[in-house]
Coordinates of C-alpha atoms in Angstrom, one line a residue:
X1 CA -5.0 4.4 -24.2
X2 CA -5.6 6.0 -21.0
X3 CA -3.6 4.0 -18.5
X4 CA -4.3 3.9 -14.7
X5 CA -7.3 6.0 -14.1
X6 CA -9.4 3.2 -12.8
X7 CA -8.6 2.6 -8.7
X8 CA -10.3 0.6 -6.2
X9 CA -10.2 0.5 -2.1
X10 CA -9.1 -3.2 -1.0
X11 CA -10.9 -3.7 2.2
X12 CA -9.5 -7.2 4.0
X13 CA -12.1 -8.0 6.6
X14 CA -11.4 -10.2 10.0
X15 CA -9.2 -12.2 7.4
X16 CA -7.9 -15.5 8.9
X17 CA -5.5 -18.4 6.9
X18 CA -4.3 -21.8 8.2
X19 CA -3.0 -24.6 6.3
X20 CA -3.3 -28.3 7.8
X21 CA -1.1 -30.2 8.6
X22 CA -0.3 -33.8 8.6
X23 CA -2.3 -36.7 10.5
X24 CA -1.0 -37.3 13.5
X25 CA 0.8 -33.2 13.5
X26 CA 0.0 -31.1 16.8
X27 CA -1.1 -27.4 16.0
X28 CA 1.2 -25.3 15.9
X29 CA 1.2 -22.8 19.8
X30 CA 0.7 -19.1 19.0
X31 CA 3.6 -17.1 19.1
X32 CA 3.9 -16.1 23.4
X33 CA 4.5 -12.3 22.9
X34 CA 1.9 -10.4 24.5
X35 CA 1.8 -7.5 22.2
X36 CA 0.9 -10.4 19.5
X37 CA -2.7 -9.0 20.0
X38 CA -4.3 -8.6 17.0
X39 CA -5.4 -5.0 15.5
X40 CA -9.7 -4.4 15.2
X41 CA -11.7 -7.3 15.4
X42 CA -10.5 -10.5 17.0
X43 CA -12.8 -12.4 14.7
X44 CA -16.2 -15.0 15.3
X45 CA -15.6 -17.4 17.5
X46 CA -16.9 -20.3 15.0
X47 CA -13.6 -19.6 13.2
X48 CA -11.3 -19.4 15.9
X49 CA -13.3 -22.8 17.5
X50 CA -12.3 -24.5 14.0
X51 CA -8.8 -23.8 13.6
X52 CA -8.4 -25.2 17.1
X53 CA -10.5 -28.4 16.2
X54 CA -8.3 -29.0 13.1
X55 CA -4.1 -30.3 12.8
X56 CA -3.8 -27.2 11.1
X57 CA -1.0 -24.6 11.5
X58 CA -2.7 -20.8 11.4
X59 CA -0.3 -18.1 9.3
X60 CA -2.9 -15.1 9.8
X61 CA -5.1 -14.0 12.7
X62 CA -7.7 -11.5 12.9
X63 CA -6.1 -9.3 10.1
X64 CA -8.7 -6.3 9.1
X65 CA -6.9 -3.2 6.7
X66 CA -8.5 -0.8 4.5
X67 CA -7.0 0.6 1.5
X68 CA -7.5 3.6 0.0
X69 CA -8.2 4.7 -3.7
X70 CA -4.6 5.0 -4.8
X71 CA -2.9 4.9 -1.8
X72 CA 0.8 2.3 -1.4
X73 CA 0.1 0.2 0.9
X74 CA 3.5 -1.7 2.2
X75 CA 2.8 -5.0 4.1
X76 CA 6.6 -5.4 5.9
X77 CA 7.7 -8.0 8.3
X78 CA 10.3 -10.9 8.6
X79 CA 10.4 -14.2 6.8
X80 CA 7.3 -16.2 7.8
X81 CA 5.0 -13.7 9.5
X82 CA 2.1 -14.3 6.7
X83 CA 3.2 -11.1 4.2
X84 CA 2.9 -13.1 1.3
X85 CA 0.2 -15.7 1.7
X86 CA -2.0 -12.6 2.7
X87 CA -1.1 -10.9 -1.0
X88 CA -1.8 -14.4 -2.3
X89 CA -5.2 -14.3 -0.6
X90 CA -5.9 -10.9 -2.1
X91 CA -5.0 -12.4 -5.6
X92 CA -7.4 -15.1 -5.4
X93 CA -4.5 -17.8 -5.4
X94 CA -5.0 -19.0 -1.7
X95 CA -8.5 -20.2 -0.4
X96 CA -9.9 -18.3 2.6
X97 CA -10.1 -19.8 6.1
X98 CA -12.0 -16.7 7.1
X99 CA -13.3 -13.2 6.7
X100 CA -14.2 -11.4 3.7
X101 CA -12.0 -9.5 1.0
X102 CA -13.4 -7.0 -1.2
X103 CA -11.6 -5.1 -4.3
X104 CA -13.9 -1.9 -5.1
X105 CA -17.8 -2.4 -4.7
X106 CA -17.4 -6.1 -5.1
X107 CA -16.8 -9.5 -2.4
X108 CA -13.9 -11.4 -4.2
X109 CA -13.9 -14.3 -2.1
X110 CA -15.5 -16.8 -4.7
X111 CA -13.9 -15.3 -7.7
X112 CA -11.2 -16.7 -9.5
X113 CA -7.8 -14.7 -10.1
X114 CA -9.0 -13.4 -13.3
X115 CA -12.1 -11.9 -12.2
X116 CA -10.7 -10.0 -9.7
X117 CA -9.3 -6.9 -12.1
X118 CA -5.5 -7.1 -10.2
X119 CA -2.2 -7.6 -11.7
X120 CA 0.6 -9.2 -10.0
X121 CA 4.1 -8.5 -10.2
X122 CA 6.5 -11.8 -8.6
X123 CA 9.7 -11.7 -7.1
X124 CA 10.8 -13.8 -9.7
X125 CA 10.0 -11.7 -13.0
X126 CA 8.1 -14.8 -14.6
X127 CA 8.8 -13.6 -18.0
X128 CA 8.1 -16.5 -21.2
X129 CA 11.4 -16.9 -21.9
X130 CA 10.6 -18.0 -26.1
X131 CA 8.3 -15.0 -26.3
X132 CA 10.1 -11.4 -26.8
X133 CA 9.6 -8.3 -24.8
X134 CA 6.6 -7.4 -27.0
X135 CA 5.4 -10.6 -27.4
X136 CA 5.1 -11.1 -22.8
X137 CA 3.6 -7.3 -22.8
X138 CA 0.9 -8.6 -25.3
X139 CA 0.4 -11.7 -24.2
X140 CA -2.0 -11.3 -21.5
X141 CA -4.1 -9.1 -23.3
X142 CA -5.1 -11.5 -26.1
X143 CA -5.1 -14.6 -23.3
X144 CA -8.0 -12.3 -22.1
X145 CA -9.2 -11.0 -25.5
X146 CA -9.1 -7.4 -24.5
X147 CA -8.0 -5.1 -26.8
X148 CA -10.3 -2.1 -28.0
X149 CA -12.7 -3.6 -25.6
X150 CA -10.9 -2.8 -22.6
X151 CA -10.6 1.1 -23.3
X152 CA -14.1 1.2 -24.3
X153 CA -14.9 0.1 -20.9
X154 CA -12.2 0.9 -18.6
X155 CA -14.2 4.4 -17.5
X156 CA -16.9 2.6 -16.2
X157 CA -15.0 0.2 -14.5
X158 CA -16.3 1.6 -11.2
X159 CA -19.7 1.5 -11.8
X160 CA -21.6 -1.8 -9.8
X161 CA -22.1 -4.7 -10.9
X162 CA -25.3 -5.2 -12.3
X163 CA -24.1 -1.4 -14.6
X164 CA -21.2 -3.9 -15.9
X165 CA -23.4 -6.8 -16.5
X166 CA -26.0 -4.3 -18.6
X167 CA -23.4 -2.8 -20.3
X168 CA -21.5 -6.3 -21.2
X169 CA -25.2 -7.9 -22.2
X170 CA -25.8 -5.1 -24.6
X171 CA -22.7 -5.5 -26.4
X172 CA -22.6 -9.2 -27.0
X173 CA -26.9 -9.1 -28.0
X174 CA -25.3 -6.3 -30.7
X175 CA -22.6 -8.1 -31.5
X176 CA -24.5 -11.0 -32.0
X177 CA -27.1 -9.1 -34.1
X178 CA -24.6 -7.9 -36.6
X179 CA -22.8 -11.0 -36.9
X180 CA -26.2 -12.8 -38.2
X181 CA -26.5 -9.7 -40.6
X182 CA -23.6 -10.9 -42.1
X183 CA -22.9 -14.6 -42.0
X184 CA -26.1 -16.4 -40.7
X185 CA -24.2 -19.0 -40.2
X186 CA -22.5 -21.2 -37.0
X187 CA -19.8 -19.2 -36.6
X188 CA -21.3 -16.3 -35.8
X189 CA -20.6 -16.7 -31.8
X190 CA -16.9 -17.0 -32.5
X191 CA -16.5 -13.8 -34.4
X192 CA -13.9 -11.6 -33.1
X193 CA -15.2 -8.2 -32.7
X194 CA -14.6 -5.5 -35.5
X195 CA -13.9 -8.6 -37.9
X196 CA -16.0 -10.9 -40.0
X197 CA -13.1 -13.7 -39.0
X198 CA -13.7 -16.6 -36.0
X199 CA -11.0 -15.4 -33.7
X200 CA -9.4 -18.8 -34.4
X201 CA -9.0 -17.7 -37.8
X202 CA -8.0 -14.2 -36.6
X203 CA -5.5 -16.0 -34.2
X204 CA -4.0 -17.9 -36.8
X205 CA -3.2 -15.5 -39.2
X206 CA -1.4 -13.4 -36.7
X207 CA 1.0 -16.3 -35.9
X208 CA 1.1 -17.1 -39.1
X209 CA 2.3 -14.0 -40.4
X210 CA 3.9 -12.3 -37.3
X211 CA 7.9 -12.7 -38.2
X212 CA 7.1 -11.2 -41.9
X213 CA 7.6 -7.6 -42.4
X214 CA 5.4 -5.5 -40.9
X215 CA 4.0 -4.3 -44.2
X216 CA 2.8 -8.2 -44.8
X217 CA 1.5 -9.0 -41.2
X218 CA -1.9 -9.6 -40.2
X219 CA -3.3 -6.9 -38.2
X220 CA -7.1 -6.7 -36.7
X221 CA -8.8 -4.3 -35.3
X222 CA -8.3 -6.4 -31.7
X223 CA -4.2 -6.7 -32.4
X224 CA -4.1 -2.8 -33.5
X225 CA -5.8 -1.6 -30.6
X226 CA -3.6 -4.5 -28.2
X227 CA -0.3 -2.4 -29.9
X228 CA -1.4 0.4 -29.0
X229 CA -1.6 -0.5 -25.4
X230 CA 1.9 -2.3 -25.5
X231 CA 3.8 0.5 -27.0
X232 CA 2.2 3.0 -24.6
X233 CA 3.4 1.0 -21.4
X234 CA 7.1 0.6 -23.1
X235 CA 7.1 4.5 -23.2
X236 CA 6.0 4.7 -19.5
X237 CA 8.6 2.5 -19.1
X238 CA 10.7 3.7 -21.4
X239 CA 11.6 0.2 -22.5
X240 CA 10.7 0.6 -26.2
X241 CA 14.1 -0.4 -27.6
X242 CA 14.2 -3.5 -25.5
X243 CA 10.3 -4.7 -27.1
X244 CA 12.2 -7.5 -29.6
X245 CA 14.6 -8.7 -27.1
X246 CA 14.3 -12.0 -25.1
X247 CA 14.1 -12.3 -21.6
X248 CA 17.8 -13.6 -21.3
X249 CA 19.1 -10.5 -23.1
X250 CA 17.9 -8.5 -20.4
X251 CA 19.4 -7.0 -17.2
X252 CA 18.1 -7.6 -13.6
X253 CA 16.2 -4.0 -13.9
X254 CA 15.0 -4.5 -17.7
X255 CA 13.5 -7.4 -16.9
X256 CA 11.5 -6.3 -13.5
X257 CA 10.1 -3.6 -15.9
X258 CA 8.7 -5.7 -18.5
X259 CA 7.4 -7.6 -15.4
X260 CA 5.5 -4.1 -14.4
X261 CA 4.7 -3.4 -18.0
X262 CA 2.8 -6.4 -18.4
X263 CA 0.8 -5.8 -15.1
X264 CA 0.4 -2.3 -16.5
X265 CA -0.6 -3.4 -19.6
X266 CA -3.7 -5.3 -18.5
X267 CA -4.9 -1.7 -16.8
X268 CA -5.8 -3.3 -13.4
X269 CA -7.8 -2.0 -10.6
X270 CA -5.0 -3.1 -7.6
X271 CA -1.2 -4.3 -8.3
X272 CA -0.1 -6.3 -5.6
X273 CA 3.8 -6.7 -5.5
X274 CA 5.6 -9.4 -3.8
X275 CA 9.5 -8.8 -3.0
X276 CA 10.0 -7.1 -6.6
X277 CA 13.6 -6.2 -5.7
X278 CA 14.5 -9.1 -3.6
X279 CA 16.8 -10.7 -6.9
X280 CA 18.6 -7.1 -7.7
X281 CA 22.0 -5.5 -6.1
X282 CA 21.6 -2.8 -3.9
X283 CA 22.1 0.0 -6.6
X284 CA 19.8 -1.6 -9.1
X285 CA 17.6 -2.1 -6.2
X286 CA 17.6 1.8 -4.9
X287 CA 17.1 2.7 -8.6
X288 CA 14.0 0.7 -9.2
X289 CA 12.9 1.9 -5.9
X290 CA 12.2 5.2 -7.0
X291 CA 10.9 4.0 -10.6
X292 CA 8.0 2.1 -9.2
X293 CA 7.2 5.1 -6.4
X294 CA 6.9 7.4 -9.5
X295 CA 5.0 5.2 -11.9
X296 CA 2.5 4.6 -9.2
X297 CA 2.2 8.3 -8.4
X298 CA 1.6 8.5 -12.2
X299 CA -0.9 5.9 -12.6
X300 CA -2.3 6.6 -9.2
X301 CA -3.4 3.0 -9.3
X302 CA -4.2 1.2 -5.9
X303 CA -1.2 -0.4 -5.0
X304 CA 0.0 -3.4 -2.1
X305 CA 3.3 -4.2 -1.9
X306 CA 5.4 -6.6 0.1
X307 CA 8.9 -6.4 1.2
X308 CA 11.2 -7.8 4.4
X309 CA 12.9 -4.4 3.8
X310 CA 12.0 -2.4 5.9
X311 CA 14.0 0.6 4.0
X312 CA 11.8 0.0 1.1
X313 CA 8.7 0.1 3.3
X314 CA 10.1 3.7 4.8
X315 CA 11.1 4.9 1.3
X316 CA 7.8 3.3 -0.6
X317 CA 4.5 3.3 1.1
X318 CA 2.3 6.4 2.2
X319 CA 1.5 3.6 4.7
X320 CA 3.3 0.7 6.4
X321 CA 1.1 -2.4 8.2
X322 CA 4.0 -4.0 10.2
X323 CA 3.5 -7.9 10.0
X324 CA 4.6 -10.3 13.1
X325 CA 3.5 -13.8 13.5
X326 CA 0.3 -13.7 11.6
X327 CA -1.1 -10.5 13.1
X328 CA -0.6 -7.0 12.1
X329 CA 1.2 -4.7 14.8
X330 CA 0.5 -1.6 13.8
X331 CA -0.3 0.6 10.6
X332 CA 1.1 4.1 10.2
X333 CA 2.6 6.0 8.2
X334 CA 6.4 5.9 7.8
X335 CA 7.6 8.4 10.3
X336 CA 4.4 7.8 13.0
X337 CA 6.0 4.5 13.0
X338 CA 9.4 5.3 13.2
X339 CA 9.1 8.0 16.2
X340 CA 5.6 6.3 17.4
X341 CA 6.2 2.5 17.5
X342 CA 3.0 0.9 19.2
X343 CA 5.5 -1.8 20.4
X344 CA 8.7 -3.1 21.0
X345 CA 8.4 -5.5 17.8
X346 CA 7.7 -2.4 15.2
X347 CA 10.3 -0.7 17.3
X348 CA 13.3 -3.0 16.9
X349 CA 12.3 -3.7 13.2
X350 CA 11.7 -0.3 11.7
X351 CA 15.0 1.5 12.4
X352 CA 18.5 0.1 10.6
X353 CA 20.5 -0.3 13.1
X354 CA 18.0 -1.2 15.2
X355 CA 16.6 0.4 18.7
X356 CA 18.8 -0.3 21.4
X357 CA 17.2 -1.7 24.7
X358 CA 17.7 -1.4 28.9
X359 CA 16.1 -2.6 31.1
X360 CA 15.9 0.4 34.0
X361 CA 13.8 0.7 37.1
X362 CA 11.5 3.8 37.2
X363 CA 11.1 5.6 40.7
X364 CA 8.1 8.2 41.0
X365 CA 8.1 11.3 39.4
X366 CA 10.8 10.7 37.2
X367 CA 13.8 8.9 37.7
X368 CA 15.3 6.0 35.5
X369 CA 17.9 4.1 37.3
X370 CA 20.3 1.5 35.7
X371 CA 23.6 0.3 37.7
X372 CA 25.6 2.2 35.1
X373 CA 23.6 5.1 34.8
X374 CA 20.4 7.5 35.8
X375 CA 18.5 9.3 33.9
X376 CA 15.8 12.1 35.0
X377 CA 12.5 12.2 32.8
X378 CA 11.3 15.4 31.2
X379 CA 8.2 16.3 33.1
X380 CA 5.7 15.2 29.9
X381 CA 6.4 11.7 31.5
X382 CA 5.2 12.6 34.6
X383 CA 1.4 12.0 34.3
X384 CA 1.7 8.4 32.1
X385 CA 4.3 7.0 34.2
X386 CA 2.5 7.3 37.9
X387 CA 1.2 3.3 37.8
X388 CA 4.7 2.5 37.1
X389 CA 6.3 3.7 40.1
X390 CA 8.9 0.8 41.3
X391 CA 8.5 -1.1 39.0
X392 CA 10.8 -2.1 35.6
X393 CA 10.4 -1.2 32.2
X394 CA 12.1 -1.2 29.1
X395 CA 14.3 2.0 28.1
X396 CA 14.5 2.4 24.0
X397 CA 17.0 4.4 22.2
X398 CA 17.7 4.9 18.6
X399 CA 21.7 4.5 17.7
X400 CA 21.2 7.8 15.7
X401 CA 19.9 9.5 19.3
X402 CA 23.7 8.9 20.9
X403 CA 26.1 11.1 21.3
X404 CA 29.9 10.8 22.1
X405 CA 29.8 12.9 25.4
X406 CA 32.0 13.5 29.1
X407 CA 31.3 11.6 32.1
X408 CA 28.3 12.5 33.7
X409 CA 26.7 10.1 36.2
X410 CA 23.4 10.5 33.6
X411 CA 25.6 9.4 30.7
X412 CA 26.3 5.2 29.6
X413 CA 30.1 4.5 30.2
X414 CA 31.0 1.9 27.3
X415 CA 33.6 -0.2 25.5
X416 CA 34.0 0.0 21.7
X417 CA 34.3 -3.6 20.2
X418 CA 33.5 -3.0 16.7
X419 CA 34.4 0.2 14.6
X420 CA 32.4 0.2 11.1
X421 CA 33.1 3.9 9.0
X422 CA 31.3 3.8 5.8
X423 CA 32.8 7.4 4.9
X424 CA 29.2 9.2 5.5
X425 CA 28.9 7.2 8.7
X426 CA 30.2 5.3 11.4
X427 CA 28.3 2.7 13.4
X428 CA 29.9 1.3 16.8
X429 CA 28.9 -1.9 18.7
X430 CA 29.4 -1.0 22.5
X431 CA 29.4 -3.0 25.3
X432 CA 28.3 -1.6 29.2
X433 CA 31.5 -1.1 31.3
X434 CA 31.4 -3.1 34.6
X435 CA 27.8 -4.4 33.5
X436 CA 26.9 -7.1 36.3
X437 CA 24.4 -8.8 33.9
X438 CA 25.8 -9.7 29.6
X439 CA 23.6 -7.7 27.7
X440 CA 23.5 -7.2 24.1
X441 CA 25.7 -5.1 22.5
X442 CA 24.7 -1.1 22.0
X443 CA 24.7 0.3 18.6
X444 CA 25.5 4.1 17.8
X445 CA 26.1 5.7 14.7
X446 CA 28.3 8.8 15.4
X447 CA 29.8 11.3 12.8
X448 CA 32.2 9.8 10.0
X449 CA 35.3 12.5 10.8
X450 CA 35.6 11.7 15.0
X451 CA 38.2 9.4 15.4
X452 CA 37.3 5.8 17.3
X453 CA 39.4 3.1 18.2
X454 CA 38.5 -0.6 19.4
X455 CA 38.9 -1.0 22.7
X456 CA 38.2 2.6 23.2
X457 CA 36.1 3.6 26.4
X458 CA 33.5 6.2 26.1
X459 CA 30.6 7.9 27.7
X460 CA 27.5 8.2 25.7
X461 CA 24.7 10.7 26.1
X462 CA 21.1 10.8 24.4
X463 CA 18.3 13.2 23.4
X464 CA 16.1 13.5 26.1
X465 CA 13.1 13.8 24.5
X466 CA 13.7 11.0 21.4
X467 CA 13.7 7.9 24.1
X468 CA 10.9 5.2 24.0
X469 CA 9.5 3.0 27.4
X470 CA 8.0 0.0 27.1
X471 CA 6.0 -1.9 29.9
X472 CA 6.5 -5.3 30.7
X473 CA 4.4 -6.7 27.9
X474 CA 6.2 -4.8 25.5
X475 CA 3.4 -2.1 24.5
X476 CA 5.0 1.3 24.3
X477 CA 4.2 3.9 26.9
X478 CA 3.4 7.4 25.4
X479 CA 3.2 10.8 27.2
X480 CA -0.1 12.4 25.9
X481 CA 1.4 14.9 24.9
X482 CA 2.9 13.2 22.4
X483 CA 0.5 10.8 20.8

């Protein structure tokens, strides 16, 4: 069995979700933040005039994404910003409020689930526990009677529509023909294919007969050519000596296997992934991490995964679509949106610690000015920052772009409250000497050997050219020379 070669572009078109609410429940407000503007299309105005006529609560807004043939897509953002019920939509288990979804060539939006050629893999494995390893790989593949049948067709997989329909016509009218060759009687539409037997028969036999020794089992044409399928994926896998264990037998990481081996198996278009690694510990986790990046590279098989991680999102996806509130903030890859952050949102949530912020005043061409510090501007600002002059923005700085410095009056004086040394790192939490205003605490990650105690005073410096301004409604502010 040739495993993976059939892909398909997901295209998610001016998609909208709300769920209502109870009688009597005010809609929920949209989320304040100004840079809670929707990417593409902000959608028909029937739709939007709807959701505001109905008690219903609106999870996504405006969401349009394309993609590719094989690409790994990551959808990351915290707990509640849509992530999920938008996979859900994509797998046909949530009704549309609006916009169109299409898998390949086709609209999905009236098909059920199992029309819609994707796999899903669940955060929580959802293994049978009574069947064995072998016995959840191959279960979805006689549920949908595959078999020898699928790899006969999976080539043309791509083709349109109407191609599939010819091609599926043709082969039940010649199925049909050579079943009334043989029997002429009514069970001819029942016959499983390659066999003389109803499939109920066929189906019976194989229970019947599955715990006896393999020389005495039942074994059709359809259950020869489902084993083969099954024992190919455990080698992917390389789960083969776990195929006659139960579920509870298994670790953590065998089990979230078997969970992609029986998505696998079913040789889908699109997997969609939701929080895979959420239930293992952080080294199981970092191991299955790079498992799944290099079966998907292998299979090449369109992939959309979803994760509140936003390590696994840098580590995972060729792209990232950054989630907040229902909307997508941006989509990049992972370092355009690590060292290009559209706004202060992706900023502040892709980044571990996260971006430290100031609020400084900027003076025409290039000065910064805080009451602890002042900082001048290499002259790429100069151009971009001209409508600013006087007025305050938002200074970024990664914790990794600090250094332990002397006194300088461009430098940040702070206290150390919090030492933590990991051995290949250390990360402070510092606080502003003399601030006149509480702000939130600085983070800095420094080099594991210099010494640092708390209570410590120190003078921090940064890398000119790796700091991030934000205007007032949070959108970042980019020389053009670096876009």
């Amino acid at each position: 069995m040739e495993i993976g070669t059939v892909v398909a572009q997901v295209v998610l078109e001016n998609i909208y979700k709300s769920f209502s609410g109870r009688q009597g429940e005010p809609v929920a407000p949209v989320a304040a933040e100004p840079w809670l503007t929707p990417l593409g299309n902000s959608g028909t105005t029937a739709t939007k005039d709807k959701a505001k006529r109905s008690h219903a609560t609106s999870v996504l807004r405006a969401i349009n994404l394309t993609i590719a043939d094989g690409e790994f897509m990551v959808l990351v953002g915290p707990s509640g910003c849509g992530k999920s019920t938008l996979l859900r939509l994509i797998a046909g288990l949530e009704e549309l409020t609006g916009g169109n979804i299409y898998v390949g060539d086709r609209l999905v939006n009236e098909l059920p689930p199992k029309e819609r050629d994707i796999a899903m893999v669940f955060q929580n494995y959802a293994l049978y526990p009574h069947m064995t390893v072998y016995e959840n790989l191959a279960f979805g593949l006689r549920r949908t009677k595959v078999g020898s049948q699928q790899s006969a067709v999976s080539g043309q997989r791509s083709a349109v529509s109407s191609q599939r329909s010819a091609v599926s016509s043709q082969q039940s009218a010649a199925l049909t023909q050579n079943s009334t060759l043989k029997t002429q009687n009514s069970l001819t539409s029942h016959l499983s294919p390659h066999s003389s037997l109803p499939i109920w028969a066929e189906n019976l036999l194989i229970e019947t007969t599955r715990k006896l020794p393999k020389g005495l089992r039942f074994r059709s044409e359809r259950e020869r050519s489902i084993d083969q399928q099954v024992r190919s994926v455990a080698q992917i896998l390389q789960i083969e000596p776990l195929l006659n264990r139960l579920p509870k037998q298994l670790s953590g990481g065998q089990k979230q296997r078997v969970a992609l081996g029986r998505a696998m198996a079913r040789n889908p278009q699109v997997f969609l992934m939701d929080e895979p690694l959420s239930n293992l510990d952080a080294k199981l986790r970092a191991e299955t991490r790079s498992q799944i990046v290099k079966l998907q590279r292998q299979l090449g098989t369109t992939t959309i995964y979803v994760t509140h991680d936003q390590t696994e999102a840098m580590t995972m996806g060729d792209r990232i679509a950054v989630m907040n509130a229902g909307q997508i903030q941006q989509i990049a890859s992972p370092l355009e949106l690590y060292n290009r952050p559209a706004n202060r949102f992706v900023a502040e949530f892709i980044g571990s610690p996260p971006m430290n912020f100031l609020a400084v005043q900027f003076k025409a061409p290039l000065l910064l000015t805080h009451p602890q510090f002042r900082l001048t501007l290499p002259e790429v600002w100069a151009d971009v920052l001209k409508p600013y002059d006087g007025q305050t923005l938002t200074l970024g700085i990664r914790p990794e772009h600090f250094n332990i410095s002397a006194a300088a009056p461009k430098n940040l004086p702070v206290q150390v409250e919090l030492v933590e040394a990991l051995g290949s790192e250390t990360y402070l939490a510092l606080s502003l000497v003399d601030a006149s205003v509480e702000t939130a605490l600085l983070q800095a990650r420094i080099e594991p050997d210099r010494p640092v105690r708390i209570g410590e005073q120190l003078w921090l410096s940064h890398t000119p050219d790796k700091i991030h301004l934000f205007d007032h409604e949070g959108w970042a502010i980019t020389p053009k020379s670096l876009t």
